[in-house]
Amino acid sequence: MSDQVRIFDTTLRDGEQSPGINLSGKEKVEIAQQLAAMGVDVIEAGFPINSQSEFEAVSAVAANTKGPVICALARMSSKDIDRAWESIREAQRSRVHVFIATSPIHMEKKLHMNPDEVYAAVVEGVERSAGYTTDVEFSAEDATRSDPEFLVKIYQAAIKAGATTCNVPDTVGYALPHEYADLFRYLIDNIEGADDVVWSTHTHQDLGLAVANALAGVRAGARQVEGAMNAIGERAGNCSVEEVIMAIQTRGASMGNVYTGADTKQIVRTSRLVSALTGYQVPPNKAIVGANAFAHEAGIHQHGVLMERTTYEIMDATSVGWESNRIVLGKHSGRHAFSKTLGDLGYELNEEELGRAWTRFRDLVDRKIEMTEADLVALVTDEMSTTPDAYVLESFQVRGGTHANPTAKVRVRMGEVVSEESAEGDGMIDAACGAIKRAVGIDCRLVSFKVAAVTPGTDAVGDVSVQVEVEGARYTGRGVSTDVVEASARAFLNAVNRATGVGAHKPADIAPSF
Ligand code: MN
C-alpha cells in the first residue's frame, strides 16, 4: 500500500452546498486553478445534472484546470451518469463519482427502495460509469449508519463492476473515530480485491470530529481524504482540507509515515480566495487559516516564541503561506507593477478586467497608503465577480449622524440603463441598501451582515459579507472598500447580481444530501 494520502477537494460540490453560496462558472474555475496550484489530487467540481449552469461550470473547470483529476458527481441513474461524464470529458484526467444511500433509514424513507434494488442499482450505475472511464468512485451514502454486512456486499459489487475508489461517507457526522476506523478495517478485511482500490474518507463536522475521523480512517488504511477548504459545507461543514494536510505534514510520522502531495505554502492564499468568493468568512480562531492561528497574545508566549519559535509553535506560519501581510504596492506603483503583482498572485485578467481592477486600485490607494497582498486579493476577487451585464454601483452618497435621519442616494448602472434612487433608513447601511433595492426594482431582504478588516489599522480595507433573501432563496454577496458603508452597498448589490442569475447559478433544485 502506498503511503501517499490523496487529497480529494470537494469545496466546489459539497462545500458549495452551504446555504447562500452560488459560485459562477468563472469563480469555480478560479478556485479550481488555485486548488491545482496547492497540489490537491482530485477536484470534485460539481453535480452536473443539477442545472444547465452547473453543467457549464463543471465543463469550464474540466477544460481549464491542469493537474488534478476532475470529478463530477452523479446519482445511480443513466441520465445523471451520462451528464456527469459529458461535463468532464475534456479534462486531462476525469473521474465519475456515483453514489447511493445504503442505510435502512435512507433506503426506506428517501429512496423507497429495498436492499436488493439498491444492490442492483449499484451494479448497473458503476458498470455504466466504467464504460466511460477507468477512474470510477463509488460512495455508499450514510455508510456509518448502514449495516456493515450489507456494506461488504455493496462495495464488493461496486469493485467487481469497476469502481477504483471506494468512499465511506459519514454523511451526517455521526461516527466516532474508533468506530470509523473499525468500519474501514472490517470492510478492507472482508472484501475481495480491497487492496486493489483506494479507500476514501468523507466526514462531516456535526460533532466537530471530521478531521479526527478522517485521520482515524487513514490509520485504518484509507488513502484518500475528502474535504473542503475552510471546512465549509452544509450544517457544521465538511472535513477541513487545510487541517488534514497540515496534520499529515506535521504528524505523518506517527500515522505510518503517510504524506500528501500538497504545496502547503499555497494554503492561506487558497483559503482567502474561497472565503472571498463564497462570502463565508474564516473565524479568527480557525486552525491553520484563522487570523489568530499563529498569533501569540500572552506575554509569556511571545517571549518564548521570540527566544525559540518551537517553544509554542508546532508549525511555521510561513510554511502555510502566512506572509501575505507584507506590503506589495503603494501610491507610487504604476500599472505595470500592478499587473505584474497580480500575475505573481496567480490571477489571469483580461484587458477589460485589468482596467477595472486598476481603477479600483487607484481609488483605494488614494485613501490607503499601502496595499498588502491580502488587500489586493480582496480587491481583485471583488472586481472579478462583476460581469458586463451586472448591476454596477456607479456612485453613492450617504448622510447621517446623531441628529439627522440617515439617507442614501445611489446611482446604479446595468448596461446602458442608469437608475438613481434615494431612501431613508435606520442607519446609513440600511439606507444605502434601501436605495439600491429601489434602483434595481427587486424585492429583497438583508438577512445577515458581517464585516471584517482584511488587514489591521484604521485605514484597513473593510470586507463585508451579506446574505440577501430573494423569493425565499438566499444569496451571498461580498464587497470591499476602505469605507464600510460603500463595502456594504457593494456586497448588497453583489448578492442581488447573484440572485438575478447574472453569471451565477440558482440554488440547487436537486441537492445531493451526501
Ligand atoms: Mn458530504
Coordinates of C-alpha atoms and ligand atoms in Angstrom, one line a residue:
M1 CA 0.0 0.0 0.0
S2 CA 1.3 3.4 -1.0
D3 CA 1.8 5.9 1.9
Q4 CA 0.6 8.9 -0.1
V5 CA -2.8 10.1 1.1
R6 CA -4.7 11.6 -1.8
I7 CA -6.4 14.9 -1.2
F8 CA -9.9 15.0 -2.8
D9 CA -11.2 18.5 -2.6
T10 CA -15.0 19.0 -2.7
T11 CA -15.1 22.7 -2.0
L12 CA -16.9 23.2 -5.3
R13 CA -19.5 20.5 -4.7
D14 CA -20.2 19.6 -1.0
G15 CA -18.7 22.9 0.2
E16 CA -20.8 24.9 -2.3
Q17 CA -23.9 23.3 -0.7
S18 CA -23.6 25.7 2.2
P19 CA -26.7 27.9 2.4
G20 CA -26.3 31.0 0.2
I21 CA -23.3 30.0 -1.8
N22 CA -23.8 30.3 -5.5
L23 CA -20.5 30.3 -7.4
S24 CA -20.4 31.3 -11.1
G25 CA -18.5 29.1 -13.6
K26 CA -15.8 31.7 -13.7
E27 CA -15.4 31.7 -9.9
K28 CA -15.3 27.9 -9.9
V29 CA -12.5 27.9 -12.4
E30 CA -10.6 30.5 -10.4
I31 CA -10.9 28.3 -7.2
A32 CA -10.1 25.1 -9.1
Q33 CA -6.9 26.6 -10.6
Q34 CA -5.8 27.7 -7.1
L35 CA -6.6 24.2 -5.7
A36 CA -4.4 22.8 -8.6
A37 CA -1.6 25.2 -7.5
M38 CA -2.0 23.9 -4.0
G39 CA -1.5 20.3 -5.4
V40 CA -4.7 18.6 -4.5
D41 CA -5.1 15.2 -6.3
V42 CA -8.8 15.3 -7.2
I43 CA -11.2 18.3 -7.6
E44 CA -14.9 17.5 -7.3
A45 CA -16.2 20.3 -9.5
G46 CA -20.0 19.8 -9.0
F47 CA -23.2 17.9 -9.6
P48 CA -23.8 18.4 -13.4
I49 CA -27.4 17.1 -13.5
N50 CA -28.5 19.8 -11.1
S51 CA -28.9 22.6 -13.8
Q52 CA -27.6 23.8 -17.1
S53 CA -25.4 26.4 -15.4
E54 CA -23.9 23.8 -13.1
F55 CA -23.2 21.6 -16.1
E56 CA -21.4 24.5 -17.8
A57 CA -19.5 25.4 -14.7
V58 CA -18.2 21.8 -14.3
S59 CA -17.3 21.7 -18.0
A60 CA -15.4 25.0 -17.6
V61 CA -13.4 23.6 -14.7
A62 CA -12.6 20.4 -16.7
A63 CA -11.4 22.4 -19.7
N64 CA -9.3 24.9 -17.8
T65 CA -7.7 23.1 -14.9
K66 CA -4.5 21.3 -15.4
G67 CA -3.0 18.8 -13.0
P68 CA -5.7 17.3 -10.7
V69 CA -8.2 14.7 -11.7
I70 CA -11.5 16.4 -12.3
C71 CA -14.5 14.6 -10.8
A72 CA -18.3 15.0 -11.3
L73 CA -20.9 13.6 -9.1
A74 CA -23.9 11.5 -10.2
R75 CA -26.7 9.5 -8.7
M76 CA -27.2 5.9 -9.8
S77 CA -29.2 6.8 -12.9
S78 CA -28.1 6.7 -16.5
K79 CA -29.2 10.3 -17.1
D80 CA -27.0 11.6 -14.2
I81 CA -24.0 9.5 -15.2
D82 CA -24.2 10.4 -18.9
R83 CA -24.4 14.1 -18.0
A84 CA -21.6 13.8 -15.4
W85 CA -19.3 12.2 -18.0
E86 CA -20.2 14.7 -20.7
S87 CA -19.2 17.6 -18.4
I88 CA -15.7 16.3 -17.6
R89 CA -14.6 14.5 -20.8
E90 CA -12.5 17.5 -21.7
A91 CA -10.4 17.2 -18.6
Q92 CA -6.8 15.9 -18.7
R93 CA -8.0 13.1 -16.3
S94 CA -11.6 12.6 -15.4
R95 CA -13.4 10.7 -12.7
V96 CA -17.1 9.8 -12.4
H97 CA -18.3 9.6 -8.8
V98 CA -21.6 7.7 -8.3
F99 CA -23.4 7.4 -5.0
I100 CA -26.5 5.8 -3.5
A101 CA -27.7 5.6 0.1
T102 CA -27.3 2.3 2.0
S103 CA -28.6 3.0 5.5
P104 CA -32.0 1.5 6.4
I105 CA -33.5 4.9 7.1
H106 CA -32.3 6.4 3.8
M107 CA -33.3 3.4 1.7
E108 CA -36.7 3.3 3.2
K109 CA -37.6 6.9 3.7
K110 CA -35.8 8.6 0.9
L111 CA -35.2 6.2 -1.9
H112 CA -38.2 3.9 -1.3
M113 CA -36.0 1.0 -2.4
N114 CA -35.3 -2.3 -0.8
P115 CA -31.7 -3.5 -0.3
D116 CA -31.8 -5.8 -3.4
E117 CA -32.9 -2.9 -5.6
V118 CA -30.1 -0.7 -4.2
Y119 CA -27.6 -3.6 -4.9
A120 CA -28.9 -3.8 -8.5
A121 CA -28.6 -0.1 -9.0
V122 CA -25.0 -0.1 -7.8
V123 CA -24.0 -2.8 -10.3
E124 CA -25.8 -1.0 -13.1
G125 CA -24.5 2.5 -12.3
V126 CA -20.9 1.6 -11.7
E127 CA -20.8 -0.5 -14.8
R128 CA -22.2 2.3 -16.9
S129 CA -19.6 4.7 -15.4
A130 CA -16.8 2.3 -16.0
G131 CA -17.9 2.2 -19.7
Y132 CA -16.8 5.8 -19.9
T133 CA -13.7 6.0 -17.8
T134 CA -11.3 3.7 -15.8
D135 CA -11.5 6.1 -12.9
V136 CA -14.7 5.5 -11.1
E137 CA -15.5 6.4 -7.5
F138 CA -18.4 4.8 -5.6
S139 CA -19.9 6.1 -2.4
A140 CA -22.4 4.4 -0.1
E141 CA -24.2 7.4 1.3
D142 CA -24.7 7.3 5.1
A143 CA -22.3 4.4 5.3
T144 CA -21.7 4.9 9.0
R145 CA -25.4 4.2 9.8
S146 CA -25.6 1.3 7.4
D147 CA -25.4 -2.5 8.2
P148 CA -21.7 -3.4 7.8
E149 CA -22.5 -6.8 6.3
F150 CA -24.7 -5.1 3.7
L151 CA -21.8 -2.7 3.0
V152 CA -19.5 -5.6 2.4
K153 CA -21.9 -6.9 -0.3
I154 CA -22.3 -3.5 -1.8
Y155 CA -18.7 -2.4 -2.0
Q156 CA -17.8 -5.9 -3.3
A157 CA -20.3 -5.5 -6.1
A158 CA -19.0 -2.0 -6.9
I159 CA -15.4 -3.2 -7.1
K160 CA -16.4 -6.1 -9.4
A161 CA -18.4 -3.6 -11.6
G162 CA -15.3 -1.4 -12.0
A163 CA -15.0 1.0 -9.0
T164 CA -11.4 2.1 -8.4
T165 CA -12.1 4.3 -5.4
C166 CA -14.4 3.3 -2.6
N167 CA -15.6 6.1 -0.4
V168 CA -17.2 5.5 3.0
P169 CA -19.1 8.7 3.9
D170 CA -20.1 9.7 7.4
T171 CA -22.8 11.8 5.7
V172 CA -24.4 13.1 8.9
G173 CA -21.3 13.5 11.0
Y174 CA -22.4 10.7 13.4
A175 CA -19.3 8.4 13.7
L176 CA -16.7 8.5 16.4
P177 CA -13.0 8.0 15.4
H178 CA -12.6 4.5 16.8
E179 CA -15.9 3.3 15.1
Y180 CA -14.9 4.8 11.8
A181 CA -11.5 3.1 11.9
D182 CA -13.2 -0.2 12.8
L183 CA -15.5 0.1 9.8
F184 CA -12.6 0.6 7.4
R185 CA -10.7 -2.4 8.9
Y186 CA -13.8 -4.5 8.7
L187 CA -14.5 -3.6 5.0
I188 CA -10.9 -4.0 3.9
D189 CA -10.6 -7.4 5.7
N190 CA -13.8 -8.8 4.3
I191 CA -13.8 -7.6 0.7
E192 CA -12.0 -9.4 -2.0
G193 CA -9.8 -7.1 -4.0
A194 CA -10.0 -4.4 -1.3
D195 CA -6.2 -3.9 -1.6
D196 CA -6.5 -3.0 -5.3
V197 CA -8.7 0.0 -4.8
V198 CA -8.3 3.3 -2.9
W199 CA -10.4 3.6 0.2
S200 CA -11.6 7.1 1.0
T201 CA -12.9 9.1 4.0
H202 CA -15.8 11.6 3.7
T203 CA -16.5 13.2 7.0
H204 CA -18.7 16.0 8.5
Q205 CA -18.4 18.3 11.4
D206 CA -21.7 17.8 13.2
L207 CA -19.8 16.7 16.3
G208 CA -16.6 18.6 15.4
L209 CA -14.9 15.2 14.6
A210 CA -14.4 15.5 10.8
V211 CA -10.6 15.7 10.9
A212 CA -10.3 13.2 13.7
N213 CA -12.4 10.8 11.9
A214 CA -10.6 11.3 8.6
L215 CA -7.2 10.6 10.3
A216 CA -8.7 7.6 12.0
G217 CA -9.7 6.3 8.6
V218 CA -6.2 6.9 7.3
R219 CA -4.7 4.9 10.3
A220 CA -7.1 2.1 9.3
G221 CA -6.0 2.1 5.6
A222 CA -7.8 4.9 3.8
R223 CA -5.6 6.6 1.3
Q224 CA -7.9 9.4 0.1
V225 CA -9.4 12.1 2.3
E226 CA -12.3 14.2 1.1
G227 CA -12.9 17.7 2.4
A228 CA -13.5 21.3 1.7
M229 CA -11.3 24.4 2.2
N230 CA -12.1 26.3 5.4
A231 CA -14.4 23.4 6.3
I232 CA -17.3 25.0 4.5
G233 CA -20.4 22.9 3.8
E234 CA -23.9 22.2 4.9
R235 CA -24.8 22.3 8.6
A236 CA -21.5 22.4 10.6
G237 CA -19.5 21.8 7.4
N238 CA -17.1 19.3 5.8
C239 CA -13.7 18.0 6.9
S240 CA -11.2 20.8 6.6
V241 CA -8.7 20.2 3.8
E242 CA -6.1 22.5 5.2
E243 CA -6.2 20.9 8.7
V244 CA -5.8 17.4 7.2
I245 CA -2.9 18.5 5.0
M246 CA -1.1 20.1 8.0
A247 CA -1.9 17.3 10.4
I248 CA -0.3 14.8 8.0
Q249 CA 2.6 17.2 7.3
T250 CA 3.2 17.8 11.0
R251 CA 2.4 14.3 12.4
G252 CA 2.5 11.9 9.4
A253 CA 5.4 10.0 11.0
S254 CA 3.0 8.9 13.8
M255 CA 0.5 7.7 11.3
G256 CA 2.7 5.2 9.4
N257 CA 4.8 7.8 7.5
V258 CA 1.9 9.0 5.4
Y259 CA 2.3 12.1 3.3
T260 CA 0.4 14.2 0.8
G261 CA 1.4 15.9 -2.4
A262 CA 0.2 19.3 -1.3
D263 CA 2.2 22.5 -1.6
T264 CA 1.4 23.8 1.9
K265 CA 2.6 27.3 1.1
Q266 CA -0.5 27.8 -1.0
I267 CA -2.9 27.1 1.8
V268 CA -3.5 30.6 3.1
R269 CA -4.0 32.0 -0.4
T270 CA -6.5 29.2 -1.3
S271 CA -8.3 29.9 1.9
R272 CA -8.6 33.6 1.2
L273 CA -9.8 33.0 -2.3
V274 CA -12.5 30.6 -1.2
S275 CA -13.6 32.9 1.6
A276 CA -13.7 35.9 -0.8
L277 CA -15.7 34.1 -3.5
T278 CA -18.1 32.3 -1.2
G279 CA -18.7 35.2 1.2
Y280 CA -18.0 32.7 4.1
Q281 CA -15.5 34.5 6.4
V282 CA -12.9 32.4 8.3
P283 CA -13.3 32.7 12.1
P284 CA -10.2 34.3 13.6
N285 CA -9.5 31.2 15.8
K286 CA -9.8 28.7 12.9
A287 CA -6.8 26.3 12.9
I288 CA -4.2 27.0 10.2
V289 CA -6.0 29.7 8.3
G290 CA -7.6 31.9 11.0
A291 CA -6.1 35.3 11.6
N292 CA -5.1 34.3 15.1
A293 CA -3.8 30.8 14.2
F294 CA -0.2 31.9 14.6
A295 CA -0.7 35.0 16.8
H296 CA 0.7 34.9 20.4
E297 CA -1.1 37.4 22.6
A298 CA 0.0 36.3 26.0
G299 CA 3.3 37.9 27.0
I300 CA 4.9 34.7 28.2
H301 CA 4.2 33.0 24.9
Q302 CA 5.5 36.0 22.9
H303 CA 8.7 35.8 25.0
G304 CA 9.0 32.1 24.4
V305 CA 8.4 32.4 20.6
L306 CA 11.0 35.2 20.3
M307 CA 13.6 33.1 22.1
E308 CA 12.8 30.0 20.1
R309 CA 9.8 29.6 17.8
T310 CA 9.2 25.9 18.6
T311 CA 8.6 26.5 22.3
Y312 CA 4.9 27.3 21.5
E313 CA 4.6 26.7 17.7
I314 CA 4.3 23.3 16.1
M315 CA 4.2 24.7 12.6
D316 CA 5.9 27.7 11.0
A317 CA 3.5 30.4 9.8
T318 CA 5.4 30.7 6.6
S319 CA 5.0 27.0 5.8
V320 CA 1.3 27.6 5.1
G321 CA 1.8 30.9 3.3
W322 CA 1.2 33.4 6.0
E323 CA 3.4 36.1 4.6
S324 CA 0.7 37.9 2.8
N325 CA 0.5 40.9 5.2
R326 CA 3.6 42.3 3.7
I327 CA 3.2 45.5 1.7
V328 CA 3.4 44.9 -2.1
L329 CA 2.2 48.1 -3.7
G330 CA 1.6 51.7 -2.8
K331 CA 0.6 55.1 -4.1
H332 CA 3.5 55.3 -6.5
S333 CA 3.1 51.9 -8.0
G334 CA 2.5 52.0 -11.8
R335 CA 0.1 50.0 -13.9
H336 CA 2.9 47.6 -15.0
A337 CA 3.9 46.8 -11.3
F338 CA 0.2 46.4 -10.5
S339 CA -0.4 43.9 -13.4
K340 CA 2.8 42.0 -12.6
T341 CA 1.9 41.7 -8.9
L342 CA -1.5 40.3 -9.9
G343 CA 0.2 37.8 -12.2
D344 CA 2.5 36.7 -9.4
L345 CA -0.6 36.1 -7.3
G346 CA -1.9 33.8 -9.9
Y347 CA -4.6 36.0 -11.5
E348 CA -5.1 36.0 -15.2
L349 CA -7.1 39.0 -16.0
N350 CA -8.1 40.2 -19.5
E351 CA -7.6 43.8 -20.5
E352 CA -11.0 44.9 -19.5
E353 CA -10.9 43.3 -16.1
L354 CA -7.4 44.6 -15.6
G355 CA -8.6 48.1 -16.4
R356 CA -11.4 47.9 -13.9
A357 CA -9.2 46.5 -11.2
W358 CA -6.6 49.3 -11.9
T359 CA -9.3 51.9 -11.5
R360 CA -10.4 50.4 -8.2
F361 CA -6.8 50.2 -7.1
R362 CA -6.1 53.8 -7.8
D363 CA -9.2 54.8 -5.9
L364 CA -8.1 52.7 -2.9
V365 CA -4.5 53.9 -2.7
D366 CA -5.8 57.4 -2.7
R367 CA -7.4 56.5 0.7
K368 CA -5.0 53.9 1.9
I369 CA -1.3 54.5 1.5
E370 CA -0.1 50.9 1.4
M371 CA -1.6 47.8 -0.2
T372 CA -0.8 44.3 1.1
E373 CA -1.2 41.1 -0.8
A374 CA -4.3 40.4 1.2
D375 CA -5.8 43.8 0.2
L376 CA -5.1 43.1 -3.4
V377 CA -6.7 39.6 -3.3
A378 CA -9.8 41.2 -1.7
L379 CA -10.0 43.9 -4.3
V380 CA -9.5 41.7 -7.4
T381 CA -11.9 38.9 -6.3
D382 CA -14.4 41.6 -5.6
E383 CA -13.9 43.0 -9.1
M384 CA -13.9 39.6 -10.7
S385 CA -17.5 38.8 -9.7
T386 CA -18.7 41.8 -11.8
T387 CA -19.8 40.9 -15.3
P388 CA -20.7 43.4 -18.1
D389 CA -24.4 42.8 -17.8
A390 CA -24.5 43.0 -14.0
Y391 CA -25.7 45.9 -11.8
V392 CA -22.8 48.2 -11.1
L393 CA -22.6 50.8 -8.3
E394 CA -21.6 53.9 -10.1
S395 CA -21.8 56.3 -7.1
F396 CA -23.4 56.7 -3.8
Q397 CA -23.9 59.4 -1.1
V398 CA -25.0 59.0 2.5
R399 CA -25.9 61.4 5.2
G400 CA -26.4 60.7 8.8
G401 CA -25.3 61.4 12.4
T402 CA -26.8 61.8 15.8
H403 CA -29.4 64.4 14.8
A404 CA -30.0 63.6 11.1
N405 CA -32.2 60.9 9.6
P406 CA -29.9 58.6 7.7
T407 CA -30.4 59.0 4.0
A408 CA -28.7 57.5 1.0
K409 CA -28.6 58.3 -2.7
V410 CA -27.3 55.7 -5.2
R411 CA -26.6 55.6 -8.9
V412 CA -26.7 52.0 -10.3
R413 CA -25.9 51.1 -13.9
M414 CA -26.9 48.0 -15.8
G415 CA -25.5 48.0 -19.3
E416 CA -26.8 51.2 -20.8
V417 CA -29.5 51.8 -18.2
V418 CA -28.7 54.1 -15.3
S419 CA -31.0 54.4 -12.4
E420 CA -30.8 56.9 -9.5
E421 CA -32.8 56.4 -6.3
S422 CA -32.7 57.6 -2.7
A423 CA -34.0 56.1 0.6
E424 CA -34.1 56.7 4.3
G425 CA -33.1 54.0 6.8
D426 CA -32.4 53.1 10.4
G427 CA -28.8 53.7 9.7
M428 CA -26.6 54.6 6.7
I429 CA -26.1 51.0 5.6
D430 CA -29.8 50.3 5.8
A431 CA -30.5 53.5 3.8
A432 CA -27.9 52.5 1.2
C433 CA -29.4 49.0 0.8
G434 CA -32.9 50.5 0.6
A435 CA -31.9 52.9 -2.2
I436 CA -30.2 50.0 -4.1
K437 CA -33.4 47.9 -3.7
R438 CA -35.4 50.7 -5.4
A439 CA -32.8 51.3 -8.1
V440 CA -32.8 47.7 -9.2
G441 CA -36.6 47.2 -8.6
I442 CA -36.2 43.8 -6.9
D443 CA -37.9 42.8 -3.7
C444 CA -35.1 41.6 -1.4
R445 CA -34.3 41.5 2.2
L446 CA -30.9 41.7 4.0
V447 CA -30.8 38.6 6.4
S448 CA -27.2 38.6 7.6
F449 CA -24.4 41.1 7.7
K450 CA -20.8 40.6 8.7
V451 CA -17.9 43.0 8.5
A452 CA -14.2 42.1 8.8
A453 CA -11.0 44.0 8.3
V454 CA -8.7 42.5 5.7
T455 CA -5.6 43.9 7.4
P456 CA -5.2 45.8 10.7
G457 CA -5.3 49.5 11.1
T458 CA -7.8 52.3 10.9
D459 CA -7.2 52.6 7.1
A460 CA -7.9 48.9 6.7
V461 CA -9.9 47.6 3.8
G462 CA -13.3 46.6 5.2
D463 CA -14.6 43.3 3.9
V464 CA -18.4 43.0 4.1
S465 CA -20.3 39.7 3.6
V466 CA -24.1 39.7 3.4
Q467 CA -26.8 37.3 2.8
V468 CA -29.9 38.6 0.9
E469 CA -33.2 36.8 0.6
V470 CA -35.0 37.0 -2.8
E471 CA -38.2 34.9 -3.3
G472 CA -37.3 32.6 -0.4
A473 CA -33.8 31.8 -1.6
R474 CA -30.6 33.1 0.0
Y475 CA -27.7 34.7 -1.9
T476 CA -24.3 35.6 -0.5
G477 CA -22.7 38.9 -1.6
R478 CA -19.4 40.5 -0.7
G479 CA -17.9 43.9 -1.1
V480 CA -14.6 45.6 -0.1
S481 CA -13.7 49.2 0.4
T482 CA -12.0 51.4 3.0
D483 CA -15.5 52.8 3.6
V484 CA -17.7 50.3 5.4
V485 CA -20.9 51.8 4.0
E486 CA -19.6 51.6 0.5
A487 CA -18.4 48.0 1.1
S488 CA -21.9 47.2 2.4
A489 CA -23.6 48.7 -0.7
R490 CA -21.2 46.7 -3.0
A491 CA -21.9 43.5 -1.1
F492 CA -25.7 44.0 -1.2
L493 CA -25.5 44.7 -5.0
N494 CA -23.2 41.7 -5.5
A495 CA -25.9 39.4 -3.8
V496 CA -28.6 41.0 -6.0
N497 CA -26.5 40.2 -9.1
R498 CA -26.3 36.6 -8.0
A499 CA -30.0 36.4 -7.3
T500 CA -30.8 37.7 -10.8
G501 CA -28.6 34.9 -12.1
V502 CA -26.0 37.1 -13.8
G503 CA -23.1 34.8 -14.2
A504 CA -24.2 32.7 -11.3
H505 CA -26.4 29.7 -11.0
K506 CA -29.6 29.4 -9.0
P507 CA -29.6 27.3 -5.8
A508 CA -29.8 23.5 -6.3
D509 CA -33.1 22.1 -7.4
I510 CA -32.0 18.6 -6.5
A511 CA -29.3 18.8 -3.8
P512 CA -27.5 15.6 -3.2
S513 CA -27.6 15.4 0.6
F514 CA -24.5 13.2 0.9
Ligands
MN1 MN -21.0 15.4 2.4

